[in-house]
Coordinates of C-alpha atoms in Angstrom, one line a residue:
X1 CA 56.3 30.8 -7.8
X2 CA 52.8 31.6 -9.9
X3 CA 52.3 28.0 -10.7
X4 CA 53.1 26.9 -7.3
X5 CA 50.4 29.6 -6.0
X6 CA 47.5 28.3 -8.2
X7 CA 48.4 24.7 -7.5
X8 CA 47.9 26.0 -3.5
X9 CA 44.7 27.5 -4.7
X10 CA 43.1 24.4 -6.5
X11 CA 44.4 22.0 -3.8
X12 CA 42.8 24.3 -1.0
X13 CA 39.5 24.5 -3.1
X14 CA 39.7 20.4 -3.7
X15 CA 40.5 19.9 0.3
X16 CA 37.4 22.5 0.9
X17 CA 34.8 20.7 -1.3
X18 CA 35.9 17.3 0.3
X19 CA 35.3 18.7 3.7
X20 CA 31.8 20.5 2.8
X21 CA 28.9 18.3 4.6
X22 CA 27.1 16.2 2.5
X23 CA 23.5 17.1 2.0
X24 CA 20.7 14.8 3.0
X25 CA 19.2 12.7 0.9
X26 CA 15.8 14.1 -0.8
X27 CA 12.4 11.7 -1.0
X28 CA 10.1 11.3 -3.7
X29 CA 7.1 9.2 -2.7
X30 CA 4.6 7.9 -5.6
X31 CA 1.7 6.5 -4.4
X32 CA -1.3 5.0 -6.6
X33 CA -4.9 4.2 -6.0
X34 CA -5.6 0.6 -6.1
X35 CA -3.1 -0.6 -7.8
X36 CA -3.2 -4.4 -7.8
X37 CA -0.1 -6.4 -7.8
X38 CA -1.6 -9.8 -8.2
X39 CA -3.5 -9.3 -11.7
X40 CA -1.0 -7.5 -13.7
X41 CA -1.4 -4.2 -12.7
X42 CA 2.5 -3.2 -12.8
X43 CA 2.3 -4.8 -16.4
X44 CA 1.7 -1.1 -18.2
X45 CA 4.1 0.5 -16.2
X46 CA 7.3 -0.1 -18.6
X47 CA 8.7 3.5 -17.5
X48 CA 8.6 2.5 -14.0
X49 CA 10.1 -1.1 -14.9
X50 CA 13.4 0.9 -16.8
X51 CA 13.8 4.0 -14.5
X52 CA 12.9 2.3 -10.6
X53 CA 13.3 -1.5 -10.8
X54 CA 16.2 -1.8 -13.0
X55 CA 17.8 0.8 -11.5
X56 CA 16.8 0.2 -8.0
X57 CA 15.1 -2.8 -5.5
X58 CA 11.4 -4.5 -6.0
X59 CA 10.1 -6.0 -2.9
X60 CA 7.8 -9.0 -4.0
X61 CA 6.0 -9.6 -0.4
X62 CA 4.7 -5.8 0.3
X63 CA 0.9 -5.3 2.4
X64 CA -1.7 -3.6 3.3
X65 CA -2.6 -4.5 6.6
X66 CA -6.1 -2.8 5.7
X67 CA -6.9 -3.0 2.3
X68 CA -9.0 0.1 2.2
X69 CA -7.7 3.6 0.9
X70 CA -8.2 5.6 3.9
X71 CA -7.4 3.7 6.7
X72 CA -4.5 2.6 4.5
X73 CA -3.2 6.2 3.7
X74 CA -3.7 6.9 7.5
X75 CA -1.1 4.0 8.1
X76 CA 1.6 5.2 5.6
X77 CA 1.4 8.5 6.8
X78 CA 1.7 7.7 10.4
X79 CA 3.4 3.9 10.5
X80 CA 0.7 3.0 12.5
X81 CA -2.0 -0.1 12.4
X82 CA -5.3 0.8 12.4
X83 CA -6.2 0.2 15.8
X84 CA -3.4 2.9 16.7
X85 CA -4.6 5.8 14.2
X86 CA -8.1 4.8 14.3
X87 CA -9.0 5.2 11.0
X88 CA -11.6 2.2 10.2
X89 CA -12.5 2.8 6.9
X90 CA -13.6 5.7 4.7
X91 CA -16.3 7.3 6.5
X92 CA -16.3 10.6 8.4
X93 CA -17.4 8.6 11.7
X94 CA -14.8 6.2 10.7
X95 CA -12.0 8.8 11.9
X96 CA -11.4 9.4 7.9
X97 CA -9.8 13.6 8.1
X98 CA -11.9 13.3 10.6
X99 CA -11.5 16.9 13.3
X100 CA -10.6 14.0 15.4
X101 CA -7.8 12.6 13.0
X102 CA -6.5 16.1 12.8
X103 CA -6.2 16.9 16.5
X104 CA -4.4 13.6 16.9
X105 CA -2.5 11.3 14.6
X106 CA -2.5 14.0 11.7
X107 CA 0.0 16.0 14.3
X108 CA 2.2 12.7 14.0
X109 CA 3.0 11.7 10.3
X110 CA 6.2 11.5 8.5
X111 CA 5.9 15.0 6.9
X112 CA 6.0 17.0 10.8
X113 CA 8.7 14.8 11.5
X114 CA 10.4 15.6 8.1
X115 CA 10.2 19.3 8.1
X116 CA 11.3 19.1 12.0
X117 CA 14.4 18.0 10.5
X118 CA 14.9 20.6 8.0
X119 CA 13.0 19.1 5.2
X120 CA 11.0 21.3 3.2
X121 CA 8.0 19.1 1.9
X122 CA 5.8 19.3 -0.8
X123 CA 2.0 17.4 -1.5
X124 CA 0.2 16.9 -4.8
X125 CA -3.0 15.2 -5.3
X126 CA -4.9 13.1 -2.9
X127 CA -4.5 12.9 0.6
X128 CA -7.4 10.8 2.7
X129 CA -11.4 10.3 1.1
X130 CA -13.0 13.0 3.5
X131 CA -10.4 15.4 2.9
X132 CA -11.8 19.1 2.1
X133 CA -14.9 18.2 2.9
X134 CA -17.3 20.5 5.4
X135 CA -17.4 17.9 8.1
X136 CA -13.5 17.9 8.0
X137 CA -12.8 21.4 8.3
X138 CA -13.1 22.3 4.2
X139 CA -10.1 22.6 1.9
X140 CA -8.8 26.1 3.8
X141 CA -7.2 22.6 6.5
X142 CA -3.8 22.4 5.5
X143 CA -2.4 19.5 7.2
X144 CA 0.7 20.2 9.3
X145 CA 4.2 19.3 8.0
X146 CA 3.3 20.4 4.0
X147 CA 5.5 23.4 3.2
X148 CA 3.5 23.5 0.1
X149 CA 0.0 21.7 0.0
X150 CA -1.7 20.8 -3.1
X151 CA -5.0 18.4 -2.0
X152 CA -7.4 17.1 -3.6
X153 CA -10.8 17.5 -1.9
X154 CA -12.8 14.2 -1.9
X155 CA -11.9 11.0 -3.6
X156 CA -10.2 10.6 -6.8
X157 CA -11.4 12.2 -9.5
X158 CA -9.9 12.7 -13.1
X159 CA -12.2 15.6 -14.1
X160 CA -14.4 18.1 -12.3
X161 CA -12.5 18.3 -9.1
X162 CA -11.5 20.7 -6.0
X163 CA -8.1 21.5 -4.8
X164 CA -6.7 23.2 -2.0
X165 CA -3.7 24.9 -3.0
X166 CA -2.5 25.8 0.3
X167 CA -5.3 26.6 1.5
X168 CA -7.5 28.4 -1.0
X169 CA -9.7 26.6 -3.4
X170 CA -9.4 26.1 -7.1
X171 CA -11.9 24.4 -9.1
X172 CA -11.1 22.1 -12.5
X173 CA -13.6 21.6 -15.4
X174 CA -13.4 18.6 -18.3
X175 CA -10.7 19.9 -20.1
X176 CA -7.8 17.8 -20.8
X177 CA -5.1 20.3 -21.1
X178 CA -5.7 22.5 -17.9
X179 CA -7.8 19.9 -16.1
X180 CA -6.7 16.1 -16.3
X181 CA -5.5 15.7 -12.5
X182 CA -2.4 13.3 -13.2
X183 CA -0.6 15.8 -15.6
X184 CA -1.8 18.2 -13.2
X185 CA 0.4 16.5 -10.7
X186 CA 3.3 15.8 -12.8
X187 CA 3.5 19.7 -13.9
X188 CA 2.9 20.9 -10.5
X189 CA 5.6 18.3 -8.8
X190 CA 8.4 19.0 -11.7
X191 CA 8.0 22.5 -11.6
X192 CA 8.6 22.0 -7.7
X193 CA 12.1 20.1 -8.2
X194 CA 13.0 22.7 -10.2
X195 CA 12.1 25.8 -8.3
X196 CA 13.6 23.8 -5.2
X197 CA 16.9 23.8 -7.1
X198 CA 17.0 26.9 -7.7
X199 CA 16.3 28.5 -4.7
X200 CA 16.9 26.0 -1.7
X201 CA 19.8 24.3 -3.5
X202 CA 21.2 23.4 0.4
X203 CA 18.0 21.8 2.1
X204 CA 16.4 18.3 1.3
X205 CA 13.3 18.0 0.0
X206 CA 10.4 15.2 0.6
X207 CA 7.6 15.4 -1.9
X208 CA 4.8 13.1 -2.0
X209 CA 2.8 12.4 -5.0
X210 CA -0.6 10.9 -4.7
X211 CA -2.1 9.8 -7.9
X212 CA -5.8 9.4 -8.5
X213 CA -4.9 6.1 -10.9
X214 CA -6.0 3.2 -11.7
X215 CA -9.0 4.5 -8.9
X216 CA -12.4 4.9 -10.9
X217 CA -14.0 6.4 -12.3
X218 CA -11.1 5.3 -14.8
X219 CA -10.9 8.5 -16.7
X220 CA -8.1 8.1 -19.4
X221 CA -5.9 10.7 -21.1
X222 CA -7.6 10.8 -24.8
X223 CA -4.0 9.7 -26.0
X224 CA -4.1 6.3 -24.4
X225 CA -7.7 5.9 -24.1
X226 CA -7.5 3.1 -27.6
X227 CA -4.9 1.0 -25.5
X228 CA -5.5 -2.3 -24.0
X229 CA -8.9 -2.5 -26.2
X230 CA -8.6 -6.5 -27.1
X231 CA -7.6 -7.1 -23.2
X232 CA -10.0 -9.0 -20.7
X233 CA -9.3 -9.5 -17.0
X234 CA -7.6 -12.7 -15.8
X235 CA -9.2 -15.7 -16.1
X236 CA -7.0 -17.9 -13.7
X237 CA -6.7 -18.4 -9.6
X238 CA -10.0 -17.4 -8.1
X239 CA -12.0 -15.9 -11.3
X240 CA -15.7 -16.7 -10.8
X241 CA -15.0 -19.2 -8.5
X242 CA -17.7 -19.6 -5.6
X243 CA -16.9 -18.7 -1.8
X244 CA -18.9 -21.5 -0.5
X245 CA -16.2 -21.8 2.4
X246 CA -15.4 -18.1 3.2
X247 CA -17.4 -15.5 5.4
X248 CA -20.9 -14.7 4.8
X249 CA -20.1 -11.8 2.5
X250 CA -18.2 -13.7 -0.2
X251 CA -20.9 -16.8 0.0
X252 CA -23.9 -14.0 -0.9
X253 CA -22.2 -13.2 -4.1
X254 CA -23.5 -14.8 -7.2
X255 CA -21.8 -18.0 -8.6
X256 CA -21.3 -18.6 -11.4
X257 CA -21.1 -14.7 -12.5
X258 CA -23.8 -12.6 -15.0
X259 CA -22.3 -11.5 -18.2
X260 CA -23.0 -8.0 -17.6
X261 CA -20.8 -8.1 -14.9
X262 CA -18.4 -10.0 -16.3
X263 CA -18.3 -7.3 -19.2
X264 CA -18.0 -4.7 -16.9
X265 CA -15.7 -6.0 -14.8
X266 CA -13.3 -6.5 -18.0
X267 CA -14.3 -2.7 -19.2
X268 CA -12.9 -1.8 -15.7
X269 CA -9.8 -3.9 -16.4
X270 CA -9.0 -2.0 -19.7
X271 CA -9.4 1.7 -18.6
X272 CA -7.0 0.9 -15.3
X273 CA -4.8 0.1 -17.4
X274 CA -5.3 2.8 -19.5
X275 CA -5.0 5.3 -16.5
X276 CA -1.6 4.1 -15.3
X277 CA 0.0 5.0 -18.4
X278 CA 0.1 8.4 -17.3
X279 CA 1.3 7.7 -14.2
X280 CA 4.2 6.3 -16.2
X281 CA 4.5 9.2 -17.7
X282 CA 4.9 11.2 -14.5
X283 CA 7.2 8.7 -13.0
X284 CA 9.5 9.4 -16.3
X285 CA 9.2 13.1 -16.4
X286 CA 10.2 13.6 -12.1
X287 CA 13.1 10.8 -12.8
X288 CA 14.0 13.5 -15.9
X289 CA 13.3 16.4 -14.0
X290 CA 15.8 15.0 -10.9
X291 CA 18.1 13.9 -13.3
X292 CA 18.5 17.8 -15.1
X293 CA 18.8 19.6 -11.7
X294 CA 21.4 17.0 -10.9
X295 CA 19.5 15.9 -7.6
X296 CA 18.7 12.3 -9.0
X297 CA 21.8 10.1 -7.8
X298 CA 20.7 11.5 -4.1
X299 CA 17.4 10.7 -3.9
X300 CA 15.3 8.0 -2.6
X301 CA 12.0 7.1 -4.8
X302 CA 9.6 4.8 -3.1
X303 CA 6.5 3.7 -5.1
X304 CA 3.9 2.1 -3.7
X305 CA 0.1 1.5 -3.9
X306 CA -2.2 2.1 -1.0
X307 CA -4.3 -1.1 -1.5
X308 CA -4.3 -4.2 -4.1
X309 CA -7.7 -4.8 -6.1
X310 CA -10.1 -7.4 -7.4
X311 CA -11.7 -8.3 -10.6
X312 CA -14.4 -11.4 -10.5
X313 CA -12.2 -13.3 -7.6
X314 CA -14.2 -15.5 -5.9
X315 CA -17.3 -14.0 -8.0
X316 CA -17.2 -10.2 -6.3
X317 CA -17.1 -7.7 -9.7
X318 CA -14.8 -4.8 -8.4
X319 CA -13.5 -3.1 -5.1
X320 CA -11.1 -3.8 -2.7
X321 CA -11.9 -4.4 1.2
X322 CA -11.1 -8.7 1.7
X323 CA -8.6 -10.5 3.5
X324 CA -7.3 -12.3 0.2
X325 CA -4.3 -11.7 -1.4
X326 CA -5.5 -9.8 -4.5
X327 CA -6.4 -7.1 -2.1
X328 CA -3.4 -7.0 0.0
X329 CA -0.4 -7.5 -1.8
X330 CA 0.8 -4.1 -3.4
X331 CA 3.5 -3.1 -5.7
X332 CA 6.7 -1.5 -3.3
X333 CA 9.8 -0.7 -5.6
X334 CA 13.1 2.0 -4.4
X335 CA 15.4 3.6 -6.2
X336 CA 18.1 5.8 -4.8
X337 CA 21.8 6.2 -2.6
X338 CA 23.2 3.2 -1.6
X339 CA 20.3 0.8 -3.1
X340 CA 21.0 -2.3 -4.9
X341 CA 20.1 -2.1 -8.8
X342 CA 18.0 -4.8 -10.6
X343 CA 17.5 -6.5 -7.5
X344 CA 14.3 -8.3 -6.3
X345 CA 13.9 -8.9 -2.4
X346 CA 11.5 -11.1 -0.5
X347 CA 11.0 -10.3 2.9
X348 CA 7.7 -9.3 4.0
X349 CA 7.1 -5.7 4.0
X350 CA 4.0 -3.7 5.6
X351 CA 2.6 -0.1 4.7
X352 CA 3.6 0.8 8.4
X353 CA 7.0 0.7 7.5
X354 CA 7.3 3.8 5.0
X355 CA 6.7 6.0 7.7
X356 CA 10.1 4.9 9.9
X357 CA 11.6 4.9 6.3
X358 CA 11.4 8.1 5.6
X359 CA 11.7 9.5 9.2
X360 CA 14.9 7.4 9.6
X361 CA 16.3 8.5 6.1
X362 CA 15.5 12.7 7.5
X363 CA 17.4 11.7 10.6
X364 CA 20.4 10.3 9.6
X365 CA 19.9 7.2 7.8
X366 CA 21.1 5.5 11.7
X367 CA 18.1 3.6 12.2
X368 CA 15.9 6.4 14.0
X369 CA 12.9 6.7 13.8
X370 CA 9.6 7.8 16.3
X371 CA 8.8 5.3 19.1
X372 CA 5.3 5.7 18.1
X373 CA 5.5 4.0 14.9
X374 CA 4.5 0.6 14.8
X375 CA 6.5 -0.5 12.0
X376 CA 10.3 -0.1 11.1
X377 CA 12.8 0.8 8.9
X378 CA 13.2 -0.6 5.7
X379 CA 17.1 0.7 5.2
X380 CA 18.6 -2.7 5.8
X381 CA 17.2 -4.3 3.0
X382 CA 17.9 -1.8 0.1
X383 CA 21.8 -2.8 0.0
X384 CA 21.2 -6.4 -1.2
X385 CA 24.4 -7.6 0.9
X386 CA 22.6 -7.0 3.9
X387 CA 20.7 -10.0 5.1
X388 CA 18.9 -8.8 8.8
X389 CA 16.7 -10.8 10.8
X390 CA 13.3 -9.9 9.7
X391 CA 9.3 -10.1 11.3
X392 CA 7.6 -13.4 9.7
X393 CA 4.0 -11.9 10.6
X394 CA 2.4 -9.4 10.8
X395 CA -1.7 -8.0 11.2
X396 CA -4.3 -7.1 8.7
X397 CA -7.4 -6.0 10.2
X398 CA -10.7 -3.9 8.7
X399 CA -13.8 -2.4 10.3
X400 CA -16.5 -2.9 7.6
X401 CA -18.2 0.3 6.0
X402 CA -22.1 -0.1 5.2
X403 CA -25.3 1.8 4.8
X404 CA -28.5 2.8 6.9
X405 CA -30.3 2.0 4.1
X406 CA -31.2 -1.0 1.8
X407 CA -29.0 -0.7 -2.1
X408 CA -31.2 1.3 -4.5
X409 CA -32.6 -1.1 -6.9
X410 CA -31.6 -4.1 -5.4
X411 CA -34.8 -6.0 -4.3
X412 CA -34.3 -8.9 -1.2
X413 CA -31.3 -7.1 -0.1
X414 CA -31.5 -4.9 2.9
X415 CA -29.7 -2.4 4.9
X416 CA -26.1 -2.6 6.1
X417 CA -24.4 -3.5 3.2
X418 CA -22.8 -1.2 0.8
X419 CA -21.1 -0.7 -2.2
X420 CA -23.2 -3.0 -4.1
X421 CA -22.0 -3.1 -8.0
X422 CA -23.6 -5.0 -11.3
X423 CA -26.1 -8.0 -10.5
X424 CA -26.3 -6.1 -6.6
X425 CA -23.2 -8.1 -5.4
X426 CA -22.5 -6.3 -2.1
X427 CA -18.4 -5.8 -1.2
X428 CA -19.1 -4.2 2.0
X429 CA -21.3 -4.3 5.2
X430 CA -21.2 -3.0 8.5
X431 CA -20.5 -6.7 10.5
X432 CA -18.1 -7.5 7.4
X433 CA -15.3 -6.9 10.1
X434 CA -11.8 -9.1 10.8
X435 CA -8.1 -9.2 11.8
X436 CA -5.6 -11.7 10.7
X437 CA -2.5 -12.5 11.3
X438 CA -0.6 -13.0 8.3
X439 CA 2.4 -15.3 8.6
X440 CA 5.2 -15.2 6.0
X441 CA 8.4 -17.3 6.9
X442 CA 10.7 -17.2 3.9
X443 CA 13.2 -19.0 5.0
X444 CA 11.1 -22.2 6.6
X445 CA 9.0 -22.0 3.6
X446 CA 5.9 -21.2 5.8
X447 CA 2.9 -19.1 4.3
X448 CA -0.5 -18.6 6.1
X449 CA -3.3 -16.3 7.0
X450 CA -5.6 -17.2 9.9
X451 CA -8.3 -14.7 10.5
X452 CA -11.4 -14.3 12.6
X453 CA -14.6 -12.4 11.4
X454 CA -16.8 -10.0 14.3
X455 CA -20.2 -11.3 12.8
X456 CA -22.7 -13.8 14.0
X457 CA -21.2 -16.9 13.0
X458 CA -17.8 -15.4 15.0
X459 CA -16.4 -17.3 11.3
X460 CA -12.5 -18.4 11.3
X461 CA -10.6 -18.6 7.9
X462 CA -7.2 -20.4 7.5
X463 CA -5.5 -20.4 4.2
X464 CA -1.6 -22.3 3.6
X465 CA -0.1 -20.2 0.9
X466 CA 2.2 -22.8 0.2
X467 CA 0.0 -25.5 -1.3
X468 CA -2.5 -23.2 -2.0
X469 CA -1.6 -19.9 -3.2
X470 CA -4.9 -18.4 -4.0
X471 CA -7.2 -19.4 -1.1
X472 CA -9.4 -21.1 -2.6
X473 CA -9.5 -24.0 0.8
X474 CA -10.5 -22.8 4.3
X475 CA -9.1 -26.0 6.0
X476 CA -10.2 -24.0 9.6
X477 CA -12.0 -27.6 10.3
X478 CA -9.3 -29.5 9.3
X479 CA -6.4 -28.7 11.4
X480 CA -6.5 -30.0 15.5
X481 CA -8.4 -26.7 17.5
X482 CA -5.3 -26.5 19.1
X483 CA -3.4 -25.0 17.0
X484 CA -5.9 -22.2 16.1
X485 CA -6.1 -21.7 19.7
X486 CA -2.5 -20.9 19.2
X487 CA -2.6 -18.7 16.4
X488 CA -5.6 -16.9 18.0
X489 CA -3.0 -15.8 20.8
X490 CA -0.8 -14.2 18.3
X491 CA -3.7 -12.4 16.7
X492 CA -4.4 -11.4 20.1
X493 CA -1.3 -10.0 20.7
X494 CA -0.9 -8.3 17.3
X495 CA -4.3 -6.4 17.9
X496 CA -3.5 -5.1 21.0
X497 CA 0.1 -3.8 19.8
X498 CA 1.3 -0.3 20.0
X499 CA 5.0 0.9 18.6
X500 CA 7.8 -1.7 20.1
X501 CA 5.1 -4.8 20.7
X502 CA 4.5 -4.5 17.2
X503 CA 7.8 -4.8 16.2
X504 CA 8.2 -8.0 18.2
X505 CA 8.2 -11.5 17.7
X506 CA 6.4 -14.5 18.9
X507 CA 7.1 -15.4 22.3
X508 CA 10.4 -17.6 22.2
X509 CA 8.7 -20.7 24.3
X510 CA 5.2 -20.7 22.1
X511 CA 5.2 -24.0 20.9
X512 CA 2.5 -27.1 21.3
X513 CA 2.4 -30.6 19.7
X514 CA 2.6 -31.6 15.9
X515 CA -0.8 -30.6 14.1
X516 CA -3.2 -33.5 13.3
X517 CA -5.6 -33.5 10.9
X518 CA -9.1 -34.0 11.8
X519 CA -10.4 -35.9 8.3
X520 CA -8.7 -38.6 7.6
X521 CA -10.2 -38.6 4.1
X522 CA -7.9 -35.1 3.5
X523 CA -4.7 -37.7 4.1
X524 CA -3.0 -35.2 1.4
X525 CA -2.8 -32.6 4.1
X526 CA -1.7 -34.1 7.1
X527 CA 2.3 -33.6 5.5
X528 CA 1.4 -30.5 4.4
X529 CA -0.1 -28.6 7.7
X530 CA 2.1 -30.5 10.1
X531 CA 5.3 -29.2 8.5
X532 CA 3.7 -25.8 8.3
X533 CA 2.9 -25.4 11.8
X534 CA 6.0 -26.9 13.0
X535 CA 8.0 -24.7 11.7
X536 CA 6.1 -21.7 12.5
X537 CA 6.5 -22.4 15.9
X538 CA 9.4 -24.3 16.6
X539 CA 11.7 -21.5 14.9
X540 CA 11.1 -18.7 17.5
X541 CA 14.2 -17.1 17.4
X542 CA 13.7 -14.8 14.2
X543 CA 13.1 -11.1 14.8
X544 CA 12.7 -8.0 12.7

């Protein structure tokens, strides 16, 4: 009769566990600073290759569609284009933390919509460029949604910095031990997986990490700063080649390029490198930390860059800012429930759709997310079974950040342009303004980008991916008007978007005769574009 009794009891303990509700799955989102994916920069990260790829999904064809960090941030954080959070650039009057930011689309990111669904959320390290500063509101702004805020004020810095820790100010010197902002990061967000197990054991958590790496000013940890000594940037694709065909702002810079900034473009190289291998040191210690509080197996970590990078392409030193695909493309790689291990997965991804992510993962996981987000949910595609209809374009679009005043020590060069590095090669200017539409067709094997420049010459780039994957041919002139006329519609269309437009496709009857080319001395292309561009629109049918 005892036995029988303590069998009743372990059965009725068993049948009560299996009936307990499952908790929701937590989020850990790791986001760099101009981290390229095009010139090696996931090469350092061996950490993140063992503990996230292997163990989880890379997505090779992940975007920016503004390759600038604040207006970029403002898109993961809200899953909204540019045009929709209007955030331009990283300027106070270009809606960066802007009071006007925080009284709108700040009220609407995936952290609100994650603690309205029980999450309790947790920030560390930098949030948007303007952030803490007077003109936004100082550091005592916490934004809404953060259960626990920990912001840097400004840009990134390694050293020397401000942080609002929820609200009240601490100051860091130059010391590596209390000061060096990535450890800083990893300490504070371990310590917060921990304390979270311990005393909210029953409610999800979302924590975001936003590192200051591989951003300058390149600050390494004095352990790894003698790595990578005996590198030098790439050399291939579009190194020092000259923009003679491209927009007025690539054309001004210097061909072929001066040492000096050919030197410091490699210096910059080497400590980027150098920067990130702290990052993959945090990315180790959080998987570690998960892993000892027993939390890992049910939790999603998404890591991600806010914009891609350049070094000497098509002659410009360093920044960020262009329509090319150094700039664009950005390292996107998930672990967690449910998602396929070692797996690599092509279809093209935007910035716009972490938001719907996350929000769909805090509601359910049943495809829910706000109507106001303009991109979707990237569930379907982390069980590798799965093979959903997906978007083959999407837009890229930047409002160009300049100066009142001509570059300090740059002589012939006046005002408007900015961001002027060695040799006074200018990466920005106020008219240095565009949207593309950027079409990526997988399964008909079509790759382009077709964008239009707000300047004075109203300049049009067209680039075929397939034949020529690193832009170095505008063949605008050498395709039938026609058919730019067409894919100035669809850029139409895209710019005006707003939530469910954006999600849609190209109008199911779009279609116009086979492309011819205009020179008959380019006979090499006429194969080339026509199949292109006859694919693109003949196949209508595809959708998200």
């Amino acid at each position: 009769m005892l036995c029988l009794c303590f069998l009743f009891v372990i059965l009725h303990a068993v049948s009560s566990e299996e009936n307990l509700p499952s908790h929701a799955p937590n989020i850990v989102l790791i986001l760099t600073d101009d981290q390229d994916k095009i010139l090696g920069g996931m090469t350092p990260m061996v950490k993140v290759k063992e503990l996230l790829q292997n163990e989880g999904t890379t997505f090779t064809n992940m975007f920016t569609p503004t390759p600038l960090c604040c207006p970029s941030r403002s898109s993961i954080l809200t899953g909204r284009y540019s045009h929709n959070h209007n955030t331009v650039n990283n300027s106070i009057s270009g809606n960066c933390a802007s009071l006007s930011w925080q009284n709108s689309a700040e009220k609407e990111t995936f952290a609100v919509f994650a603690h309205n669904a029980k999450y309790k959320t947790y920030f560390a390290g930098k949030y948007l460029n303007q952030y803490g500063k007077k003109a936004a509101g100082g550091p005592s702004h916490v934004p809404p949604g953060w259960s626990d805020w920990f912001g840097l004020v400004g840009n990134s810095k390694y050293y020397n910095f401000t942080v609002s820790d929820n609200g009240a100010v601490v100051t860091h010197g130059d010391v590596y031990h209390s000061d060096y902002l990535t450890d800083l990061l990893t300490n504070r967000s371990v310590k917060n997986i921990h304390k979270h197990h311990e005393n909210h054991v029953d409610q999800p958590f979302l924590m975001m990490i936003s590192t200051p790496a591989p951003h300058s000013p390149w600050n390494a940890t004095p352990q790894y700063e003698g790595k990578f000594l005996n590198l030098s940037a790439p050399r291939d694709g579009s190194f020092n080649k000259d923009g003679k065909n491209k927009h007025w702002l690539l054309r001004q810079a210097k061909n072929p390029m001066a040492e000096d900034s050919i030197s410091y473009l490699d210096n910059a190289f080497r400590k980027r490198w150098q920067t990130l291998l702290s990052v993959d040191d945090l990315v180790a210690k959080v998987v570690t930390a998960l892993n000892d509080t027993g939390q890992l197996d049910n939790t999603y970590i998404i890591y991600t860059s806010d914009n891609g990078y350049h070094l000497g392409q098509f002659s410009l030193p360093i920044d960020k800012r262009q329509l090319y695909e150094f700039d664009l493309r950005i390292p996107f790689i998930v672990r967690g429930p449910g998602v396929s291990k070692n797996v690599t997965r092509v279809e093209p991804l935007v910035n716009i759709d972490i938001a719907p992510t996350i929000a769909d993962i805090a509601n359910g996981g049943e495809g829910k997310f706000p109507a106001s987000m303009d991109g979707v949910s990237l569930l379907p595609l982390f069980n590798s079974d799965k093979k959903p209809k997906w978007r083959t374009d999407f837009l890229v679009e930047y409002d160009g950040e300049g100066s009142n005043n001509p570059p300090p020590g740059c002589t012939g060069i006046g005002a408007g342009v900015s961001q002027c590095f060695p040799d006074c090669v200018c990466e920005d200017a106020f008219n240095n303004t565009y949207s593309c539409v950027r079409t990526l067709d997988t399964l008909n094997k079509v790759d382009l980008m077709y964008c239009e420049f707000t300047d004075s010459e109203t300049f049009v780039e067209l680039y075929n991916h397939t034949t020529d994957p690193h832009q170095l041919n505008n063949i605008r002139s050498t395709v039938d008007p026609q058919v730019l006329g067409k894919m100035n519609q669809r850029l139409i269309a895209l710019g005006d978007c707003s939530g469910t437009t954006c999600r849609s496709t190209l109008p199911p009857k779009l279609t116009f005769e086979p492309v011819q080319v205009l020179h008959r001395s380019l006979e090499f292309l006429k194969s080339t574009v026509h199949g292109i561009f006859s694919n693109l629109f003949s196949n209508q049918d595809n959708t998200l």
